[in-house]
Amino acid sequence: MTEPLLSVRGLHAGYGPFQVLHGIDLDVHPGEIVAVLGANGVGKTTLNRTLSGLLAPSAGTIRFDGADLTRADHAAIVRAGLIHVPEGRRVFPNLSVRDNLLLGAYARGRADRGATLERVLTIFPRLRERLAQHAGSMSGGEQQMLAIGRGLMGQPRLLILDEPSLGLSPRLTEDLFSLIATLHQDGLSILLVEQNVVQSLAIARRAFVIEHGHVALSAAAAQLTEDPRLRAAYLGL
Amino acid sequence: MISLSILEAGLVNGLLTGGVYALIALGLTLIYGVLHIVNFAHGSLLMVAMFGGWMLVEWAHLDPYAALPLMIVVMFAIGWGLYAGVIGRISGGDDRRILLATLGVAIVLDNLALVLFTGDTRTIETPYQFAVIEAGPLLLSVPKLISFGVAIVLALLLWAFMARTDMGRAIRAVAREPDGARLVGIRPGRIFALAYGIGIACLGAAACLLLPTFYVSPQVGNVFVLTAFTIVVLGGMGSFPGAVVGGLLIGVTESLGGLFLGESLGPIGISLVFILVLLFRPTGLFRAAR
């Protein structure tokens, strides 16, 4: 097996006295979609915030593409190509769609930004129609497309998608998952954090189930889908 | 009865004065838009800028307009340094503490100026300070024309900077969505210092534009800062067009108020316009683009 792109070992993190993560071990290999599953409040969002440098870990290591990013700040992490599309989208509501996308390349600078923008607009023709519109005036589904597009503008090597289907209609959710599958076919590595278990397992290769701040189970996605005991025990299906 | 030509003169004179008001208010509204606090040090920093310009004119024998680009750079550096070294450090990101920190800076600067320069009022002399241009029936003051022109050009440049550059986009992004900004690699602390620096740099320009027609003293900031606060609220807190239109409107109001009510009662006009705007448009003339 190849060297993992992202390798997390014994990660502890939390907010002051409230430790949320109690030793997370997790790998993502190049070109993989890895699903992170678990109920609300088990630490998935804290994990993402720690990976993207918004929260400093209290113990453990984060290695990405051979470099130690455990203590790196958020800007250095983005520049390394580890890009987090956050829960709740966090687009800039007062900026135009175009300005939102351009800022996605903030850490990389202007080199080949035009070409990247063209690529992103080809993936999301909807955004091209709305380049001049304020992001805050778009629908939830469009804002999610914009958030992913903004992430792609940074030319990620690994894209963290945090609850991308949250608040989307079943139809939009279906579109979203086929989009994620397409991005993966183009060679992008993806860490997919989702409550939408069935659809996540359908496109992921491996899955980690998180309970109470640690990894309760790590298995091939197919195995989780097929083994009724695992499904019942970990996913409540 | 006041004749039409006097009325016209008052109107134009007010517009010309309003340009500098707009510039001062632009700095204030920019800082408010990003940091969400009213910069209480604004008047004191304008005073610092005016003394800076005064020193360049009196001691280095520069023309005030030649000192202008220099003072923009100097005041940007002072603003940046104040935020990075003092205000940002004291505040730890808490809005109320930023507010108090700017108030503290104001008190220190005001008293420092009193110690260094005493309470005396100073003026500079330039060959053109009383120069006028005839435009039809109107006599236009040359330094006021220049100050209006430069203020409008600088306002347009600032607008272009905010709309067209990555730094400008980052400033607007951080103002509303700091976590989203971090996730594209923007460091909010640096952007705050940058925005504060630019807001204060506006004062460097305003100071040099005021010097030929105004005096300098340690209290001079108070003359302008209350007007600037009024303009920012009147225009819509954080709104660029609001600051410019509000600045011109207040300039005209002040000038016409003085014309009809006399110098001492004239400022009532400003309060009157202010109250009317707040009554009918509590969010200000322009909805803040935040």
mmCIF file of N, CA and C in Angstrom, chain B residues 192-244:
data_model
loop_
_atom_site.group_PDB
_atom_site.id
_atom_site.type_symbol
_atom_site.label_atom_id
_atom_site.label_comp_id
_atom_site.label_asym_id
_atom_site.label_seq_id
_atom_site.Cartn_x
_atom_site.Cartn_y
_atom_site.Cartn_z
ATOM 1 N N PHE B 192 -7.035 42.668 10.267
ATOM 2 C CA PHE B 192 -7.494 43.717 11.178
ATOM 3 C C PHE B 192 -6.467 44.853 11.228
ATOM 4 N N ALA B 193 -5.182 44.485 11.373
ATOM 5 C CA ALA B 193 -4.135 45.507 11.433
ATOM 6 C C ALA B 193 -4.078 46.291 10.124
ATOM 7 N N LEU B 194 -4.242 45.578 9.000
ATOM 8 C CA LEU B 194 -4.231 46.229 7.694
ATOM 9 C C LEU B 194 -5.387 47.224 7.582
ATOM 10 N N ALA B 195 -6.587 46.785 7.984
ATOM 11 C CA ALA B 195 -7.763 47.653 7.880
ATOM 12 C C ALA B 195 -7.610 48.867 8.788
ATOM 13 N N TYR B 196 -7.106 48.640 9.992
ATOM 14 C CA TYR B 196 -6.901 49.765 10.906
ATOM 15 C C TYR B 196 -5.872 50.731 10.316
ATOM 16 N N GLY B 197 -4.800 50.185 9.740
ATOM 17 C CA GLY B 197 -3.773 51.015 9.117
ATOM 18 C C GLY B 197 -4.343 51.856 7.988
ATOM 19 N N ILE B 198 -5.172 51.252 7.139
ATOM 20 C CA ILE B 198 -5.751 51.995 6.022
ATOM 21 C C ILE B 198 -6.699 53.077 6.534
ATOM 22 N N GLY B 199 -7.502 52.728 7.551
ATOM 23 C CA GLY B 199 -8.424 53.705 8.123
ATOM 24 C C GLY B 199 -7.677 54.922 8.660
ATOM 25 N N ILE B 200 -6.528 54.676 9.283
ATOM 26 C CA ILE B 200 -5.742 55.772 9.851
ATOM 27 C C ILE B 200 -4.983 56.518 8.749
ATOM 28 N N ALA B 201 -4.603 55.794 7.687
ATOM 29 C CA ALA B 201 -3.917 56.450 6.562
ATOM 30 C C ALA B 201 -4.815 57.527 5.941
ATOM 31 N N CYS B 202 -6.134 57.284 5.945
ATOM 32 C CA CYS B 202 -7.077 58.303 5.448
ATOM 33 C C CYS B 202 -6.895 59.610 6.218
ATOM 34 N N LEU B 203 -6.591 59.494 7.525
ATOM 35 C CA LEU B 203 -6.410 60.688 8.349
ATOM 36 C C LEU B 203 -5.140 61.440 7.949
ATOM 37 N N GLY B 204 -4.101 60.692 7.533
ATOM 38 C CA GLY B 204 -2.874 61.342 7.078
ATOM 39 C C GLY B 204 -3.168 62.255 5.900
ATOM 40 N N ALA B 205 -3.983 61.738 4.958
ATOM 41 C CA ALA B 205 -4.347 62.550 3.798
ATOM 42 C C ALA B 205 -5.232 63.714 4.215
ATOM 43 N N ALA B 206 -6.248 63.432 5.051
ATOM 44 C CA ALA B 206 -7.176 64.488 5.473
ATOM 45 C C ALA B 206 -6.425 65.614 6.177
ATOM 46 N N ALA B 207 -5.449 65.250 7.011
ATOM 47 C CA ALA B 207 -4.698 66.253 7.766
ATOM 48 C C ALA B 207 -3.998 67.225 6.825
ATOM 49 N N CYS B 208 -3.319 66.703 5.800
ATOM 50 C CA CYS B 208 -2.580 67.568 4.877
ATOM 51 C C CYS B 208 -3.535 68.439 4.052
ATOM 52 N N LEU B 209 -4.743 67.910 3.780
ATOM 53 C CA LEU B 209 -5.715 68.697 3.027
ATOM 54 C C LEU B 209 -6.298 69.820 3.886
ATOM 55 N N LEU B 210 -6.364 69.585 5.209
ATOM 56 C CA LEU B 210 -6.923 70.594 6.114
ATOM 57 C C LEU B 210 -5.922 71.701 6.439
ATOM 58 N N LEU B 211 -4.623 71.332 6.468
ATOM 59 C CA LEU B 211 -3.602 72.265 6.975
ATOM 60 C C LEU B 211 -3.656 73.672 6.365
ATOM 61 N N PRO B 212 -3.767 73.811 5.033
ATOM 62 C CA PRO B 212 -3.725 75.172 4.482
ATOM 63 C C PRO B 212 -4.877 76.062 4.936
ATOM 64 N N THR B 213 -6.001 75.475 5.368
ATOM 65 C CA THR B 213 -7.150 76.320 5.720
ATOM 66 C C THR B 213 -7.572 76.169 7.176
ATOM 67 N N PHE B 214 -6.846 75.392 7.963
ATOM 68 C CA PHE B 214 -7.290 75.155 9.332
ATOM 69 C C PHE B 214 -6.113 75.269 10.287
ATOM 70 N N TYR B 215 -6.422 75.292 11.572
ATOM 71 C CA TYR B 215 -5.353 75.384 12.570
ATOM 72 C C TYR B 215 -5.032 74.003 13.144
ATOM 73 N N VAL B 216 -3.932 73.924 13.880
ATOM 74 C CA VAL B 216 -3.540 72.692 14.551
ATOM 75 C C VAL B 216 -3.436 72.967 16.041
ATOM 76 N N SER B 217 -4.025 72.098 16.834
ATOM 77 C CA SER B 217 -3.833 72.183 18.280
ATOM 78 C C SER B 217 -4.096 70.792 18.836
ATOM 79 N N PRO B 218 -3.696 70.513 20.081
ATOM 80 C CA PRO B 218 -3.927 69.169 20.622
ATOM 81 C C PRO B 218 -5.412 68.784 20.686
ATOM 82 N N GLN B 219 -6.303 69.755 20.657
ATOM 83 C CA GLN B 219 -7.742 69.421 20.733
ATOM 84 C C GLN B 219 -8.415 69.416 19.359
ATOM 85 N N VAL B 220 -7.639 69.623 18.307
ATOM 86 C CA VAL B 220 -8.256 69.834 17.001
ATOM 87 C C VAL B 220 -9.089 68.633 16.536
ATOM 88 N N GLY B 221 -8.703 67.437 17.004
ATOM 89 C CA GLY B 221 -9.435 66.242 16.587
ATOM 90 C C GLY B 221 -10.905 66.280 16.971
ATOM 91 N N ASN B 222 -11.174 66.885 18.156
ATOM 92 C CA ASN B 222 -12.565 66.930 18.638
ATOM 93 C C ASN B 222 -13.485 67.669 17.683
ATOM 94 N N VAL B 223 -12.913 68.661 16.978
ATOM 95 C CA VAL B 223 -13.716 69.445 16.048
ATOM 96 C C VAL B 223 -14.315 68.532 14.982
ATOM 97 N N PHE B 224 -13.499 67.563 14.547
ATOM 98 C CA PHE B 224 -13.911 66.756 13.398
ATOM 99 C C PHE B 224 -14.528 65.426 13.789
ATOM 100 N N VAL B 225 -14.134 64.891 14.948
ATOM 101 C CA VAL B 225 -14.495 63.498 15.194
ATOM 102 C C VAL B 225 -15.988 63.335 15.444
ATOM 103 N N LEU B 226 -16.595 64.318 16.108
ATOM 104 C CA LEU B 226 -18.033 64.207 16.361
ATOM 105 C C LEU B 226 -18.794 64.270 15.036
ATOM 106 N N THR B 227 -18.330 65.176 14.156
ATOM 107 C CA THR B 227 -18.923 65.254 12.821
ATOM 108 C C THR B 227 -18.760 63.926 12.089
ATOM 109 N N ALA B 228 -17.564 63.339 12.211
ATOM 110 C CA ALA B 228 -17.302 62.077 11.506
ATOM 111 C C ALA B 228 -18.203 60.964 12.044
ATOM 112 N N PHE B 229 -18.377 60.895 13.356
ATOM 113 C CA PHE B 229 -19.281 59.891 13.941
ATOM 114 C C PHE B 229 -20.689 60.079 13.375
ATOM 115 N N THR B 230 -21.121 61.332 13.343
ATOM 116 C CA THR B 230 -22.451 61.618 12.807
ATOM 117 C C THR B 230 -22.575 61.130 11.370
ATOM 118 N N ILE B 231 -21.542 61.416 10.567
ATOM 119 C CA ILE B 231 -21.585 61.035 9.151
ATOM 120 C C ILE B 231 -21.687 59.522 9.012
ATOM 121 N N VAL B 232 -20.899 58.795 9.820
ATOM 122 C CA VAL B 232 -20.871 57.338 9.701
ATOM 123 C C VAL B 232 -22.238 56.746 10.049
ATOM 124 N N VAL B 233 -22.858 57.241 11.107
ATOM 125 C CA VAL B 233 -24.166 56.721 11.496
ATOM 126 C C VAL B 233 -25.224 57.142 10.472
ATOM 127 N N LEU B 234 -25.119 58.376 10.045
ATOM 128 C CA LEU B 234 -26.055 58.916 9.064
ATOM 129 C C LEU B 234 -25.976 58.165 7.741
ATOM 130 N N GLY B 235 -24.757 57.849 7.301
ATOM 131 C CA GLY B 235 -24.585 57.194 6.016
ATOM 132 C C GLY B 235 -24.917 55.718 6.071
ATOM 133 N N GLY B 236 -24.865 55.126 7.254
ATOM 134 C CA GLY B 236 -25.023 53.682 7.407
ATOM 135 C C GLY B 236 -23.697 53.114 7.874
ATOM 136 N N MET B 237 -23.682 52.574 9.109
ATOM 137 C CA MET B 237 -22.418 52.140 9.703
ATOM 138 C C MET B 237 -21.734 51.100 8.807
ATOM 139 N N GLY B 238 -20.508 51.376 8.405
ATOM 140 C CA GLY B 238 -19.748 50.438 7.589
ATOM 141 C C GLY B 238 -19.938 50.631 6.095
ATOM 142 N N SER B 239 -20.763 51.580 5.686
ATOM 143 C CA SER B 239 -21.024 51.763 4.257
ATOM 144 C C SER B 239 -20.096 52.818 3.650
ATOM 145 N N PHE B 240 -19.441 52.451 2.552
ATOM 146 C CA PHE B 240 -18.549 53.392 1.863
ATOM 147 C C PHE B 240 -19.306 54.530 1.190
ATOM 148 N N PRO B 241 -20.285 54.200 0.323
ATOM 149 C CA PRO B 241 -21.035 55.299 -0.291
ATOM 150 C C PRO B 241 -21.699 56.166 0.762
ATOM 151 N N GLY B 242 -22.132 55.549 1.863
ATOM 152 C CA GLY B 242 -22.759 56.288 2.947
ATOM 153 C C GLY B 242 -21.823 57.327 3.526
ATOM 154 N N ALA B 243 -20.543 56.961 3.699
ATOM 155 C CA ALA B 243 -19.579 57.901 4.271
ATOM 156 C C ALA B 243 -19.358 59.076 3.327
ATOM 157 N N VAL B 244 -19.285 58.797 2.033
ATOM 158 C CA VAL B 244 -19.016 59.871 1.073
ATOM 159 C C VAL B 244 -20.227 60.805 0.954
#
